[in-house]
Short mmCIF file of C-alpha atoms and ligand atoms in Angstrom, two decimals:
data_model
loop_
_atom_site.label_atom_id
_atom_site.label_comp_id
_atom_site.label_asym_id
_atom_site.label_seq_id
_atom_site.Cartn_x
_atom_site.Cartn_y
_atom_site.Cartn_z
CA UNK K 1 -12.86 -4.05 -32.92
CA UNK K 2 -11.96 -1.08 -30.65
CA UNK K 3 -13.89 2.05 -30.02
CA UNK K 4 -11.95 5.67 -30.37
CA UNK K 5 -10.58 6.60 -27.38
CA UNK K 6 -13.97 9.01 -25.61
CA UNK K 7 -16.24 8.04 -28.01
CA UNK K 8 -19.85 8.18 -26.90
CA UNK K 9 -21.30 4.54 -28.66
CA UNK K 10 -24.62 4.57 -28.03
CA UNK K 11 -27.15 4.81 -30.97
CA UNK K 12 -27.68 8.63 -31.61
CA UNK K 13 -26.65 11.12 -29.01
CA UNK K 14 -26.53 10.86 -25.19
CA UNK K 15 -29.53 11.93 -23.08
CA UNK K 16 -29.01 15.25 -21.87
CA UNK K 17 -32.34 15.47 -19.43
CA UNK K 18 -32.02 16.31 -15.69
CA UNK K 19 -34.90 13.92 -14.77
CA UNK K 20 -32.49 11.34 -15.26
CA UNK K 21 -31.83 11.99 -11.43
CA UNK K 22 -35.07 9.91 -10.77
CA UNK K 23 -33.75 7.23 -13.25
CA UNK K 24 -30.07 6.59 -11.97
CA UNK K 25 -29.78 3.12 -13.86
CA UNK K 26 -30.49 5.09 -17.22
CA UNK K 27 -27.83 7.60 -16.29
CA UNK K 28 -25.22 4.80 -15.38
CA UNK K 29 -26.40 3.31 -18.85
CA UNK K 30 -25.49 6.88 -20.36
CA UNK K 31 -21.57 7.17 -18.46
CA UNK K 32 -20.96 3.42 -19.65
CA UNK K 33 -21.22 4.24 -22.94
CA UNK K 34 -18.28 6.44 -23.10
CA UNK K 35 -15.51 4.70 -23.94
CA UNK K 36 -12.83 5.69 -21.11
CA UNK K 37 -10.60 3.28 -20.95
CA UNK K 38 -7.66 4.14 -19.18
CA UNK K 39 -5.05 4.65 -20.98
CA UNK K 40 -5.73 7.21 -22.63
CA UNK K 41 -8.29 7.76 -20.35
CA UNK K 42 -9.96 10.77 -22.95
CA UNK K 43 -12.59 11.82 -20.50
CA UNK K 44 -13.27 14.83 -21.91
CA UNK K 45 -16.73 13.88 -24.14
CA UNK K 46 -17.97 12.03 -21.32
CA UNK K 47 -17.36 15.11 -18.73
CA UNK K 48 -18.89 17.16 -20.93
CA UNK K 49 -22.05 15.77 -21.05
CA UNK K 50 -22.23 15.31 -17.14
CA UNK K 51 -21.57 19.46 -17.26
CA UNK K 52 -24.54 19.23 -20.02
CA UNK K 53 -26.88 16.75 -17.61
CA UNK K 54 -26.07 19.59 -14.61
CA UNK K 55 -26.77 22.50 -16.88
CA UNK K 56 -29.86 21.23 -17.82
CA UNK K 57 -30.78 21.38 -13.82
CA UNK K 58 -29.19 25.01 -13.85
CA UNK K 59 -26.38 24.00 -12.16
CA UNK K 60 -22.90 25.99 -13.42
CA UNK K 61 -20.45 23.12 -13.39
CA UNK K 62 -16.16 24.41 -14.21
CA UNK K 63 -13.74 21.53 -15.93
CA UNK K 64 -10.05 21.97 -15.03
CA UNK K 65 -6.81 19.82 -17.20
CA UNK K 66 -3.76 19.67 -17.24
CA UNK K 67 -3.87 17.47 -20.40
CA UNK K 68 -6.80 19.05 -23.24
CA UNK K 69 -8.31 15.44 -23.34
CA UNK K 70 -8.76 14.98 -19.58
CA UNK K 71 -10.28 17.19 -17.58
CA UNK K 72 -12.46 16.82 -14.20
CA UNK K 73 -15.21 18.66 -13.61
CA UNK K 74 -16.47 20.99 -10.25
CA UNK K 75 -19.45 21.98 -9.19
CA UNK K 76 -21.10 23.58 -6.53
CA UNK K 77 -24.49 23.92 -4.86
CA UNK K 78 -24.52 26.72 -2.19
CA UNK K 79 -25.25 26.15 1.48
CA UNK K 80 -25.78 27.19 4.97
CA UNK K 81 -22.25 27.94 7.25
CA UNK K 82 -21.02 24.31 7.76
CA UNK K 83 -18.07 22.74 5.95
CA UNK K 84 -18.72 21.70 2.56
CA UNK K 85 -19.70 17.89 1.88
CA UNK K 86 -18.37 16.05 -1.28
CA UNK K 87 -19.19 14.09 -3.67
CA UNK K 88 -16.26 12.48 -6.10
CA UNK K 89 -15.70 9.98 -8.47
CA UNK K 90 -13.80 8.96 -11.19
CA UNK K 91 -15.47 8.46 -14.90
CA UNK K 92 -12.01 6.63 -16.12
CA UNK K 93 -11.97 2.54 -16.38
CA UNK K 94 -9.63 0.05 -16.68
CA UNK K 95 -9.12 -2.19 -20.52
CA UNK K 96 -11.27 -4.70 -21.38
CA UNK K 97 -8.89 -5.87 -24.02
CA UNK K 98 -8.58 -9.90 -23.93
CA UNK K 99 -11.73 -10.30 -22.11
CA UNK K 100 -14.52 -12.06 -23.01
CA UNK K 101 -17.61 -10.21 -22.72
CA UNK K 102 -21.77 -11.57 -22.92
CA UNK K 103 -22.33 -7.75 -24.15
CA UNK K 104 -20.06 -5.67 -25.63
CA UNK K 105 -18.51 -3.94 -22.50
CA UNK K 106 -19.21 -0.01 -23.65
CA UNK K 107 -23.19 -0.95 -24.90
CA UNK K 108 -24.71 0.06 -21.18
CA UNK K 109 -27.20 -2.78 -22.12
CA UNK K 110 -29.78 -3.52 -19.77
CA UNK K 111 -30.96 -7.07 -18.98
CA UNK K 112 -31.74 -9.68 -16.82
CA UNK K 113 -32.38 -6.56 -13.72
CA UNK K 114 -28.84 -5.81 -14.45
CA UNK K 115 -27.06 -2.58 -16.14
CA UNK K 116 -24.04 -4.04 -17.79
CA UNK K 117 -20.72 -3.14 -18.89
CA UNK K 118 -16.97 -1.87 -17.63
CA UNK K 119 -17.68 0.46 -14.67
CA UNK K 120 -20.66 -0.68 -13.66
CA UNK K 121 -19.01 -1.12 -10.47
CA UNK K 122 -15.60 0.11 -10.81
CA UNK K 123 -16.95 3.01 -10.40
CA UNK K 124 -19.78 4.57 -12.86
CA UNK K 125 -22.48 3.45 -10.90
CA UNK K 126 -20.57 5.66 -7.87
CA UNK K 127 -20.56 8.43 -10.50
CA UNK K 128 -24.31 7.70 -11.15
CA UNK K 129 -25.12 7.86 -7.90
CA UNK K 130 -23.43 11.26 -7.19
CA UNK K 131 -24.53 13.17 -9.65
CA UNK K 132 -28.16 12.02 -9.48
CA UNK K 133 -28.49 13.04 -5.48
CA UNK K 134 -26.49 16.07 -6.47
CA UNK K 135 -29.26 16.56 -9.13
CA UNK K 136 -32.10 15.76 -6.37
CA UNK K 137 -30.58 18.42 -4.40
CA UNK K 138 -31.36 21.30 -6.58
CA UNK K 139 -34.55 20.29 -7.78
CA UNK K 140 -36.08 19.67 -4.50
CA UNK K 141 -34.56 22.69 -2.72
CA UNK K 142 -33.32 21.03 0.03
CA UNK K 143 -31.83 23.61 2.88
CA UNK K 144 -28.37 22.09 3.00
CA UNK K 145 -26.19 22.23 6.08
CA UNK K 146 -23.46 23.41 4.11
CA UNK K 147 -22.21 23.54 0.58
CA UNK K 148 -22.51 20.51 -1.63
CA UNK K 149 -19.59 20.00 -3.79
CA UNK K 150 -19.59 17.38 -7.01
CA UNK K 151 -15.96 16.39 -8.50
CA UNK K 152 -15.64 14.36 -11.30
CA UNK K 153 -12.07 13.00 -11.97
CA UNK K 154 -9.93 11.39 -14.99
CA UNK K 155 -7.29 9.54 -14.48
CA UNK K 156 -8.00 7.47 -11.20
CA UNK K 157 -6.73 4.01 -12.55
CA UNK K 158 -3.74 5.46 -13.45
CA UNK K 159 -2.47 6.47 -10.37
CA UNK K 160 -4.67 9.99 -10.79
CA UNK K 161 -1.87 12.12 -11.54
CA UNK K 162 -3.81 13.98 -14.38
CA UNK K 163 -6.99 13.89 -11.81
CA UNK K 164 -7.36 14.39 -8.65
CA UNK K 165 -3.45 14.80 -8.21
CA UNK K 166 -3.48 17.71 -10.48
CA UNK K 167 -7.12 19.43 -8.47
CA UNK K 168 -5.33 18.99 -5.31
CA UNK K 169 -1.70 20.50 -6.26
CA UNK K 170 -3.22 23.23 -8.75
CA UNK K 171 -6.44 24.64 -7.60
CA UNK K 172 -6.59 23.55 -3.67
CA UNK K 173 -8.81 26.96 -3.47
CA UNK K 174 -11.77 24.42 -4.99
CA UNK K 175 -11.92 22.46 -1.69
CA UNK K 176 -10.77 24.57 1.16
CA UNK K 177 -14.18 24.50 3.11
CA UNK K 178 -14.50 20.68 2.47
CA UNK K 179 -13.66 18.87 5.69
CA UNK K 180 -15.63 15.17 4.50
CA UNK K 181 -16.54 13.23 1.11
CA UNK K 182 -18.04 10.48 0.02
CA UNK K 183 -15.79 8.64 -2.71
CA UNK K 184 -15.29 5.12 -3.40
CA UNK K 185 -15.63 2.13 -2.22
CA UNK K 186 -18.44 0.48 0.37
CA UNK K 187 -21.58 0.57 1.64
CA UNK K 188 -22.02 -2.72 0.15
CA UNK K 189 -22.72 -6.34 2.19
CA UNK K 190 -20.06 -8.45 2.98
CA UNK K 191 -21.55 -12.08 4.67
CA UNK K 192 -19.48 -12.90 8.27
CA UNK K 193 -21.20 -15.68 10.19
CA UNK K 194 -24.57 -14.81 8.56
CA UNK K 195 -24.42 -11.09 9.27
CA UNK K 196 -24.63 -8.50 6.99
CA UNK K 197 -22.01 -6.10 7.44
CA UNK K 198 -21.81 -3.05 5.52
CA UNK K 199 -18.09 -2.32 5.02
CA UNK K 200 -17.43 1.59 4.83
CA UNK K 201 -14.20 2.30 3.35
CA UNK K 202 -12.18 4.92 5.92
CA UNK K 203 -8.97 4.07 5.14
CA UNK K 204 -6.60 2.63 2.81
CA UNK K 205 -3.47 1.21 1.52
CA UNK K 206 -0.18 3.20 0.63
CA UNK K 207 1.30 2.16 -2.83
CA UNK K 208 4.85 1.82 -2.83
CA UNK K 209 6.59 0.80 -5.81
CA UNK K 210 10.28 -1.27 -5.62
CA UNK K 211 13.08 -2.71 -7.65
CA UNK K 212 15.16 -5.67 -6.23
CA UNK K 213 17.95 -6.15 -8.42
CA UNK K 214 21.44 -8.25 -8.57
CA UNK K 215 24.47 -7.71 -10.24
CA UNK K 216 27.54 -10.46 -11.17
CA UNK K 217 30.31 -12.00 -12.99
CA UNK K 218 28.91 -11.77 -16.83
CA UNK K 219 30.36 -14.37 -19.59
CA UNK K 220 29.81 -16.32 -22.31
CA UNK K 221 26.96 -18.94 -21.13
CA UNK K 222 28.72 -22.08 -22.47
CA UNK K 223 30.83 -21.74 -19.29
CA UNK K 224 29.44 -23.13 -15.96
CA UNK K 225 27.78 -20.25 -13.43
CA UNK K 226 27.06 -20.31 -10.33
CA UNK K 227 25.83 -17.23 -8.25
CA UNK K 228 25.08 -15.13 -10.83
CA UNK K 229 22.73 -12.14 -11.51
CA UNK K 230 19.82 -14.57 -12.81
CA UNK K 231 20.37 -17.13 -9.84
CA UNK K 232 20.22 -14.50 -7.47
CA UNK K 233 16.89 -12.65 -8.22
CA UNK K 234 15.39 -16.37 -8.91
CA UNK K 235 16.48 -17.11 -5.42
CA UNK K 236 14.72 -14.15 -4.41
CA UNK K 237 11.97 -14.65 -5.94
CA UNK K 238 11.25 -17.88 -4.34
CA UNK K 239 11.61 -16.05 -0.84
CA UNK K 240 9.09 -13.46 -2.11
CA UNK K 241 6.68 -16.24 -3.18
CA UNK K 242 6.80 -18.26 -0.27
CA UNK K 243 7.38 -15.80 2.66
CA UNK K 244 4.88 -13.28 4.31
CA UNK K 245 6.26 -9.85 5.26
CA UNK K 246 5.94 -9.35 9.22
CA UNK K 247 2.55 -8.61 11.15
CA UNK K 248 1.36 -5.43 12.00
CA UNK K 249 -1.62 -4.41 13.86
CA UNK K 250 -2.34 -0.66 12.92
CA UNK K 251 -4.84 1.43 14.68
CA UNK K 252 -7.52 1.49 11.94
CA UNK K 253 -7.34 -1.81 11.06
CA UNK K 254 -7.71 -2.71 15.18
CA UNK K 255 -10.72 -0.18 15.39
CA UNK K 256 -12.27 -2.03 12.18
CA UNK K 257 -11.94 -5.61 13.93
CA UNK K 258 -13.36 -4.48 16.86
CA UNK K 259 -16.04 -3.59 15.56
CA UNK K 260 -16.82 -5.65 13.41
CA UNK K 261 -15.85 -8.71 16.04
CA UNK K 262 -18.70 -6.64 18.43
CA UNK K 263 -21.28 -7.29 15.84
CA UNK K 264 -21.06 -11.00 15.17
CA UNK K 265 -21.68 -14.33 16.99
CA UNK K 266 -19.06 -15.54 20.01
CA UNK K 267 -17.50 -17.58 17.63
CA UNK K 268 -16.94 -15.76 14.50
CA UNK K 269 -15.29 -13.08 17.08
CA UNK K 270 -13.24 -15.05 18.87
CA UNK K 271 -11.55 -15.86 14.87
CA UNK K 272 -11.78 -11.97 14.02
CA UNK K 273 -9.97 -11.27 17.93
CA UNK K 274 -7.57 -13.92 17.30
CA UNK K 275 -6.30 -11.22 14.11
CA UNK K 276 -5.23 -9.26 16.69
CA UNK K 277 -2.46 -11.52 18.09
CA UNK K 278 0.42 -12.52 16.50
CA UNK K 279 0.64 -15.85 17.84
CA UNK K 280 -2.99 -16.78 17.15
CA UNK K 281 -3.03 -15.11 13.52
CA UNK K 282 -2.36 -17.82 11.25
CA UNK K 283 -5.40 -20.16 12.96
CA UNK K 284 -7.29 -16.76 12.48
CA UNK K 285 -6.86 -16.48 9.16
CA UNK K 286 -7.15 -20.17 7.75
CA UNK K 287 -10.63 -20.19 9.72
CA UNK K 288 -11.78 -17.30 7.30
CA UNK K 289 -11.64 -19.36 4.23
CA UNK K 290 -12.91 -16.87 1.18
CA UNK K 291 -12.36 -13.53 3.35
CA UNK K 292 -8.36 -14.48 4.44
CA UNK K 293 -6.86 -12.77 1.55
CA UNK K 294 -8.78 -9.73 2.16
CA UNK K 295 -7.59 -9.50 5.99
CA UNK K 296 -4.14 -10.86 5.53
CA UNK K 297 -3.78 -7.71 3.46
CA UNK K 298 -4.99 -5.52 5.91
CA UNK K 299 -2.41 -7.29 8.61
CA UNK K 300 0.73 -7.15 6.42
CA UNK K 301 2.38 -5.03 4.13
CA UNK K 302 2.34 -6.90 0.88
CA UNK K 303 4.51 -7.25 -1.87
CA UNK K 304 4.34 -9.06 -5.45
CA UNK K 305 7.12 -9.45 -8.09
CA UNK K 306 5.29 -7.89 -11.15
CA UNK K 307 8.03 -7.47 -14.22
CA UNK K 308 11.24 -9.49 -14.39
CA UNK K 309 13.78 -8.26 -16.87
CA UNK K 310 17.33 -10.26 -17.09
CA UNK K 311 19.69 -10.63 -19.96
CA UNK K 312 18.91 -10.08 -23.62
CA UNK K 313 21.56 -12.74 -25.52
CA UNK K 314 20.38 -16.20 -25.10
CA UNK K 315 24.61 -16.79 -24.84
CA UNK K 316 25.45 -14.17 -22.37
CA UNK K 317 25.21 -14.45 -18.83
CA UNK K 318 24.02 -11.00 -17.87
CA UNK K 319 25.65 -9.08 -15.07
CA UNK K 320 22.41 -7.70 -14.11
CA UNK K 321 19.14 -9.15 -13.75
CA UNK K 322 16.04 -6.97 -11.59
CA UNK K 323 12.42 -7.38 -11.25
CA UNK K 324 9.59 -4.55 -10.00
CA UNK K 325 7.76 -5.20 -6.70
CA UNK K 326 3.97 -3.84 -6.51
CA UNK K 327 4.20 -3.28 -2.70
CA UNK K 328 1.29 -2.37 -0.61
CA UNK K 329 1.93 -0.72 2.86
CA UNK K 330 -0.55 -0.13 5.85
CA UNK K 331 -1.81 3.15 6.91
CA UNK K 332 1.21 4.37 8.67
CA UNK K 333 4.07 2.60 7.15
CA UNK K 334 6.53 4.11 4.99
CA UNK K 335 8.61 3.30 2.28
CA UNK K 336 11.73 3.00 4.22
CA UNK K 337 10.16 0.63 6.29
CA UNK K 338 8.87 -1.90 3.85
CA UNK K 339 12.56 -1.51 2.29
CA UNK K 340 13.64 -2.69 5.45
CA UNK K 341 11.65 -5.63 5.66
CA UNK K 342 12.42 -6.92 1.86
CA UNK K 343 16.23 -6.25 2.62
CA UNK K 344 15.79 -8.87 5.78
CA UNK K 345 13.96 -11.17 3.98
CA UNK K 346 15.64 -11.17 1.06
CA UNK K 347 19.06 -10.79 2.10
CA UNK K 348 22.50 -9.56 1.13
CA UNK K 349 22.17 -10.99 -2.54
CA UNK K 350 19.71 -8.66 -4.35
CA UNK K 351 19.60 -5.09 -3.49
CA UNK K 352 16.37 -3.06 -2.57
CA UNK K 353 15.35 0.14 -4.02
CA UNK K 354 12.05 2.14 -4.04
CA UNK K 355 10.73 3.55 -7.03
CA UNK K 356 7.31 5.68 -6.15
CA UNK K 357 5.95 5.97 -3.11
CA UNK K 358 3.10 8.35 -2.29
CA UNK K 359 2.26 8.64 1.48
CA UNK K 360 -1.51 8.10 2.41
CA UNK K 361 -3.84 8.53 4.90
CA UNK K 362 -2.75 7.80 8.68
CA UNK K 363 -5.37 9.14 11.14
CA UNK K 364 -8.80 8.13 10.54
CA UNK K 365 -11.13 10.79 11.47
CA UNK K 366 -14.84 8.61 12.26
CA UNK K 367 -17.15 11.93 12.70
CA UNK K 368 -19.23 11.80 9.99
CA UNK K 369 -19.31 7.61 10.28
CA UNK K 370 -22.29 7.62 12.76
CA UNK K 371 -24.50 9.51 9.89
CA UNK K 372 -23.49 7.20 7.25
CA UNK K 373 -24.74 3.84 10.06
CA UNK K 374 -27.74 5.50 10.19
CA UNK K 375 -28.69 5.92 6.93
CA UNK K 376 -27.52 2.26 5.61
CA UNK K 377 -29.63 1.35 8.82
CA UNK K 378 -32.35 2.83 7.60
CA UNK K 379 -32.14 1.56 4.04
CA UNK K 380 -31.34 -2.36 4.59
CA UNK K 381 -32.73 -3.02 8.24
CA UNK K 382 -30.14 -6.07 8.31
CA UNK K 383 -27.45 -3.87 7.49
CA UNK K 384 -24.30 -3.39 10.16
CA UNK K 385 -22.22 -1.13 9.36
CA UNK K 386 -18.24 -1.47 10.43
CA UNK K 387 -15.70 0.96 9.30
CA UNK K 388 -13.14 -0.80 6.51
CA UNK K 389 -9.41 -0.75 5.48
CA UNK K 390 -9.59 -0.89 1.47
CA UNK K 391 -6.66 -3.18 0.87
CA UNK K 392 -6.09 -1.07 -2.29
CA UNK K 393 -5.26 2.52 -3.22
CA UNK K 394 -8.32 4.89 -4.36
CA UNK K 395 -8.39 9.17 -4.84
CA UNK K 396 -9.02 9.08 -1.23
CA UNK K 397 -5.01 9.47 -0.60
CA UNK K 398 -4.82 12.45 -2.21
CA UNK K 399 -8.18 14.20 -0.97
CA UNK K 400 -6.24 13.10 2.13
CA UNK K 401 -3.25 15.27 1.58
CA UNK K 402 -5.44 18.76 2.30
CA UNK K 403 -7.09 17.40 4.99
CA UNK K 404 -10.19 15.99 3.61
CA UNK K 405 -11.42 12.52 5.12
CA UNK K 406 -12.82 10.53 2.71
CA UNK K 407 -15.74 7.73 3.44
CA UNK K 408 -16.05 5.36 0.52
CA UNK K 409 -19.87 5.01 0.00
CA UNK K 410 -21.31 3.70 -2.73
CA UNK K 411 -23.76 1.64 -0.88
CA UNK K 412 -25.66 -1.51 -3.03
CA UNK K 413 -27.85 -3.84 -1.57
CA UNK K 414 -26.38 -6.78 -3.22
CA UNK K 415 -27.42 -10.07 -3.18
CA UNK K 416 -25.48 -12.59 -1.04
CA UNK K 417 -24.70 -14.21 -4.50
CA UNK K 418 -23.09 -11.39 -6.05
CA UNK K 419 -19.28 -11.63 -5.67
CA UNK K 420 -18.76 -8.13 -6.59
CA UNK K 421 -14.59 -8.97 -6.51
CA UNK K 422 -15.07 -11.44 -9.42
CA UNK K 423 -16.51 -8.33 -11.38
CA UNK K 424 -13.99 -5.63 -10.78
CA UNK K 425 -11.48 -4.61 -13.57
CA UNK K 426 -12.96 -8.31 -15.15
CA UNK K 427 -15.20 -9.26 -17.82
CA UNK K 428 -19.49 -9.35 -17.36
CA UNK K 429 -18.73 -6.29 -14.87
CA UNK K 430 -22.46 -5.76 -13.69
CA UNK K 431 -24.53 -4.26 -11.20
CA UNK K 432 -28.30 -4.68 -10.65
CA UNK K 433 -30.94 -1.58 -11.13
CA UNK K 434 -31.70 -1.84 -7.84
CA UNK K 435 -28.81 -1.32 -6.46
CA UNK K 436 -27.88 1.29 -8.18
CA UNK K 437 -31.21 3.34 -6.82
CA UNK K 438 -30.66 1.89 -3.36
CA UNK K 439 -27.18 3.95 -3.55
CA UNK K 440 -28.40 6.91 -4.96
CA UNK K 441 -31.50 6.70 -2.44
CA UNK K 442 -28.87 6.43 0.41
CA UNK K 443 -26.22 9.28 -1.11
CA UNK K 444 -29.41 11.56 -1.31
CA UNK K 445 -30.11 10.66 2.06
CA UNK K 446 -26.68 11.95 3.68
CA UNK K 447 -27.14 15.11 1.32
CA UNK K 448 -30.30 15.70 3.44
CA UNK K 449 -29.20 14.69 6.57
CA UNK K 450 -25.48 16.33 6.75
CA UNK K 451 -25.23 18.63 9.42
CA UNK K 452 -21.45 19.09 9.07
CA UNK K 453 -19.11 17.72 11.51
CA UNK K 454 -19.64 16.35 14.29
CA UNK K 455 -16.92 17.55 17.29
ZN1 ZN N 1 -12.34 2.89 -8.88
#
């Protein structure tokens, strides 16, 4: 049983009452409900009513699409003469088809101290968060530093090309004054040696997409072959599977260890140092256990075989035979260089060609970091936050691309339990009530305290 794609599917109609801003589980309940799964995304209903919710505070809110179905929304809260501060998100999620959910995963139910249901984390509770300190910000008056800007996007799982993409090519004139934002992800704990470090996403993976493909003799399959097509990309495939691409150690990801490596015990820094070297990276790595995947990511570029096409006669020996590589660089890499490496590895039998590749983020600009350690201080006094490398691709590129710097902070005080990776994009995607105030408590509290940037 499937929803229509946008449909609001809650009992009755949405709550469209500003005072939700003091109750920012009950809005998160509200965006759940929306049915924007990704594709088709149909974000429309569901931006509409957030332009409703900021209406009803007396805030004029403007949608721009390029597709009728998908628009994102602006808004704008005047300020004093410092760059604008922003606030984004993205209101599309990912399928829940063939998932096995305790509630259905569009309900918003509440239960157990937990709002459930897909985006909860991933990244309606972010959107929650935003627009109830951007609410908080009108109805208390606050003198901001500079303007406060809200942006709510379609299209972010899918690459963002009818989102954020299409704000940032079309209307740049929206966000020429903004210099920083607060996006997606961190702000959340992440156990190392029994500290609590608050990971604060400054920079990211680059997405590059490749095809490695082979060509040979083709004939009738009754025939012995050797070397062909098939053989070759299974060959290569192996490679891929068992083989790393080479180390790198890029400046962010350097910056992040050490600071990270200055905030735990001798031990536990002597393994996050030991990242650092080549030659000591391997014993590194095995001694993090449950966190190596995360950091081999952030030391590598990456790259998975995803789709494997080959022939199409079960008789036929195809002359050509290809499969798709989801490749992930590091901040500075570029697509001709993680060609480069897959040609080495994989050798003169398959040829290497890339697909889609958007460059991201190289510099990482830290000035507004020191306000956002303060007020995750402030809120969790065990909290230590470390600037973070999101192995993964968010809107934050593309922000990028006009110069904005982008801080993913969606901060939840989560228990040490909670494995929020087990929840993202997965089935039983929760968060807990508390959380989701503790975030909009702490977004509200960089509203306040924004002074602009820092020089
Ligand atoms: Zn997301």
């Amino acid at each position: 049983m499937s929803n229509h794609p946008g449909e609001y599917v809650g009992d009755g109609d949405p709550v469209v009452d500003a005072s939700l801003s003091d109750r920012p589980a009950e809005l998160l309940q509200e965006l759940i409900r929306f049915d924007t799964t990704n594709p088709p995304g149909a974000e429309r209903s569901c931006i509409e009513w957030a332009a409703d919710l900021l209406a009803d505070a007396g805030i004029d809110s403007e949608l721009y699409a390029q597709n009728p179905d998908r628009p994102s929304l602006v808004a704008r809260i005047p300020g004093g003469d410092s760059p604008a501060l922003m606030l984004y998100g993205h209101v599309d999620v990912v399928p829940t088809s063939d998932q096995d959910w305790t509630h259905p995963p569009f309900s918003g139910v509440e239960e157990d101290g937990y709002v459930w249901g897909r985006g909860a984390l991933d990244m309606k509770s972010g959107v929650a968060m935003f627009v109830a300190a951007f609410l908080r910000a009108t109805q208390e008056e606050i003198d901001l530093a500079g303007d406060l800007v809200l942006c709510l996007l379609a299209d972010e799982e899918a690459g963002g090309d009818e989102g954020a993409a299409f704000l940032v090519e079309e209307h740049p004139e929206l966000f020429e004054d903004v210099e920083y934002a607060l996006g997606e992800f961190g702000g959340y704990p992440m156990e190392l040696a029994g500290v609590r470090l608050y990971p604060v996403q400054v920079n990211e993976k680059q997405v590059c997409w490749v095809r490695v493909s082979a060509t040979g003799q083709a004939g009738h399959a009754s025939r012995p072959s050797r070397g062909d097509a098939v053989g070759r990309i299974g060959e290569a495939l192996v490679t891929l599977d068992r083989e790393r691409l080479p180390y790198h150690l890029t400046p962010p990801v350097e910056e992040m260890l050490d600071r990270m490596a200055d905030e735990v015990d001798e031990e536990a820094a002597a393994v996050l140092r030991g990242l650092k070297d080549p030659d000591t990276v391997d014993d590194s790595l095995a001694a993090l256990g449950d966190e190596a995947g995360t950091f081999e990511a952030l030391l590598h570029n990456t790259a998975n075989a995803t789709i494997l096409r080959g022939g199409d006669k079960i008789n036929v020996v195809p002359a050509s035979a290809e499969f798709t590589v989801d490749s992930r660089l590091l901040p500075g890499q570029t697509d001709e260089d993680v060609a480069t490496e897959l040609r080495d590895l994989l050798g003169d039998g398959v040829s290497v060609d890339v697909e889609r590749f958007e460059l991201g983020p190289e510099e990482t600009d830290l000035g507004m970091f020191p306000l956002l350690d303060d007020v995750l201080r402030d809120a969790d006094e065990a909290a230590v936050p470390v600037p973070y490398v999101l192995p993964a691709a968010t809107d934050g590129r593309i922000f990028a691309r006009i110069g904005i710097q982008s801080y993913g902070f969606t901060p939840m005080n989560l228990p040490s339990d909670f494995d929020f990776q087990s929840f993202v994009h997965a089935a039983d995607e929760r968060i807990p009530v508390e959380a989701v105030e503790f975030g909009t408590d702490a977004v509200y509290d960089v509203v306040r305290r924004y002074e602009g940037a820092v020089e």
